[in-house]
CSV table of C-alpha atoms in Angstrom, one decimal:
chain,number,residue,atom,x,y,z
A,176,UNK,CA,11.0,1.3,35.0
A,177,UNK,CA,9.8,-0.4,31.8
A,178,UNK,CA,8.6,-3.9,31.0
A,179,UNK,CA,11.3,-5.8,29.1
A,180,UNK,CA,8.7,-7.5,26.9
A,181,UNK,CA,6.3,-4.7,25.9
A,182,UNK,CA,8.4,-1.6,26.9
A,183,UNK,CA,5.5,0.0,28.8
A,184,UNK,CA,5.8,1.5,32.2
A,185,UNK,CA,5.7,-0.7,35.2
A,186,UNK,CA,4.3,-0.1,38.7
A,187,UNK,CA,5.4,-2.1,41.7
A,188,UNK,CA,2.0,-3.7,42.2
A,189,UNK,CA,1.9,-5.3,38.8
A,190,UNK,CA,5.4,-6.6,38.1
A,191,UNK,CA,7.5,-9.7,38.4
A,192,UNK,CA,11.3,-9.9,38.4
A,193,UNK,CA,13.3,-12.8,37.0
A,194,UNK,CA,15.3,-14.3,39.8
A,195,UNK,CA,18.3,-14.8,37.6
A,196,UNK,CA,18.7,-11.7,35.3
A,197,UNK,CA,16.5,-9.3,37.4
A,198,UNK,CA,14.5,-8.2,34.3
A,199,UNK,CA,11.1,-6.8,35.2
A,200,UNK,CA,7.9,-7.6,33.3
A,201,UNK,CA,4.2,-7.0,33.8
A,202,UNK,CA,2.6,-10.1,35.2
A,203,UNK,CA,0.3,-10.0,32.2
A,204,UNK,CA,3.3,-10.3,29.9
A,205,UNK,CA,4.4,-13.5,31.4
A,206,UNK,CA,3.3,-17.1,31.8
A,207,UNK,CA,2.1,-16.2,35.3
A,208,UNK,CA,-0.9,-14.2,34.0
A,209,UNK,CA,-3.3,-17.1,34.6
A,210,UNK,CA,-2.3,-17.5,38.3
A,211,UNK,CA,-3.6,-15.6,41.3
A,212,UNK,CA,-3.4,-15.6,45.1
A,213,UNK,CA,-1.0,-18.0,46.8
A,214,UNK,CA,-0.1,-19.9,43.6
A,215,UNK,CA,1.1,-16.6,42.0
A,216,UNK,CA,3.1,-15.7,45.2
A,217,UNK,CA,4.8,-19.1,45.2
A,218,UNK,CA,5.7,-18.9,41.5
A,219,UNK,CA,7.0,-15.3,41.7
A,220,UNK,CA,9.6,-16.2,44.2
A,221,UNK,CA,11.3,-18.6,41.8
A,222,UNK,CA,10.2,-17.2,38.4
A,223,UNK,CA,12.6,-17.2,35.4
A,224,UNK,CA,11.9,-15.1,32.3
A,225,UNK,CA,11.7,-16.9,29.0
A,226,UNK,CA,15.3,-16.1,28.1
A,227,UNK,CA,16.7,-17.5,31.4
A,228,UNK,CA,14.3,-20.4,31.3
A,229,UNK,CA,15.5,-21.3,27.8
A,230,UNK,CA,19.1,-21.0,28.9
A,231,UNK,CA,18.4,-23.3,31.8
A,232,UNK,CA,17.0,-25.9,29.4
A,233,UNK,CA,20.1,-25.5,27.1
A,234,UNK,CA,18.3,-23.6,24.3
A,235,UNK,CA,20.4,-20.9,22.8
A,236,UNK,CA,18.8,-17.6,21.9
A,237,UNK,CA,19.2,-16.9,18.2
A,238,UNK,CA,20.0,-13.5,16.8
A,239,UNK,CA,17.2,-12.0,14.8
A,240,UNK,CA,18.1,-10.4,11.6
A,241,UNK,CA,16.1,-7.2,11.2
A,242,UNK,CA,15.6,-5.7,7.8
A,243,UNK,CA,16.1,-2.0,7.3
A,244,UNK,CA,13.6,0.2,5.5
A,245,UNK,CA,16.0,0.1,2.6
A,246,UNK,CA,15.9,-3.7,2.5
A,247,UNK,CA,12.1,-3.7,2.6
A,248,UNK,CA,12.1,-1.1,-0.2
A,249,UNK,CA,14.4,-3.2,-2.3
A,250,UNK,CA,12.3,-6.3,-1.6
A,251,UNK,CA,9.2,-4.5,-2.6
A,252,UNK,CA,10.8,-3.3,-5.8
A,253,UNK,CA,11.8,-6.9,-6.7
A,254,UNK,CA,8.2,-8.0,-6.0
A,255,UNK,CA,6.7,-5.2,-8.1
A,256,UNK,CA,9.1,-6.0,-11.0
A,257,UNK,CA,8.0,-9.7,-10.8
A,258,UNK,CA,4.3,-8.7,-10.7
A,259,UNK,CA,4.8,-6.5,-13.8
A,260,UNK,CA,6.5,-9.3,-15.6
A,261,UNK,CA,3.6,-11.6,-14.8
A,262,UNK,CA,1.1,-9.0,-16.0
A,263,UNK,CA,3.0,-8.6,-19.3
A,264,UNK,CA,3.1,-12.4,-19.8
A,265,UNK,CA,-0.6,-12.7,-19.0
A,266,UNK,CA,-1.4,-10.0,-21.5
A,267,UNK,CA,0.6,-11.8,-24.2
A,268,UNK,CA,-1.3,-15.0,-23.4
A,269,UNK,CA,-4.6,-13.2,-23.6
A,270,UNK,CA,-3.7,-11.8,-27.0
A,271,UNK,CA,-2.6,-15.3,-28.1
A,272,UNK,CA,-5.9,-16.8,-27.1
A,273,UNK,CA,-7.9,-14.0,-28.8
A,274,UNK,CA,-6.0,-14.8,-32.1
A,275,UNK,CA,-6.4,-18.5,-31.6
A,276,UNK,CA,-10.2,-18.1,-31.1
A,277,UNK,CA,-10.4,-16.0,-34.3
A,278,UNK,CA,-8.5,-18.7,-36.2
A,279,UNK,CA,-10.9,-21.4,-34.8
A,280,UNK,CA,-13.8,-19.3,-35.8
A,281,UNK,CA,-12.4,-18.8,-39.3
A,282,UNK,CA,-11.8,-22.6,-39.7
A,283,UNK,CA,-15.3,-23.4,-38.5
A,284,UNK,CA,-16.8,-20.9,-41.0
A,285,UNK,CA,-14.7,-22.4,-43.9
A,286,UNK,CA,-15.0,-26.1,-43.1
A,287,UNK,CA,-17.4,-28.2,-45.2
A,288,UNK,CA,-20.8,-28.9,-43.6
A,289,UNK,CA,-19.8,-32.5,-42.8
A,290,UNK,CA,-16.7,-31.3,-40.9
A,291,UNK,CA,-18.4,-28.5,-39.0
A,292,UNK,CA,-16.7,-27.8,-35.7
A,293,UNK,CA,-19.1,-27.3,-32.8
């Protein structure tokens, strides 16, 4: 038997079953992990797993959308394309600033002494 939360093997001495769905979990994989002794025994007899507890409170479980490896690969490709575009734009800006600094240097070398640019 396996824990429905962590999928590891369970032994009878360290498990708790949901009183509604009968799913078994390690005590450590539940909210009961901080309890011991009589308080643990009392709670185990009426314990609900998080799914059943949420259903009892009227909270609906949402479906998780998982991404396939192909989806991750596609997303990574889009990110890499964007990164390369940013690098290209940055390079163009750097070239522009180099040219601009040269022009400023040229102007300050040509300007009359009373208009010297510091």
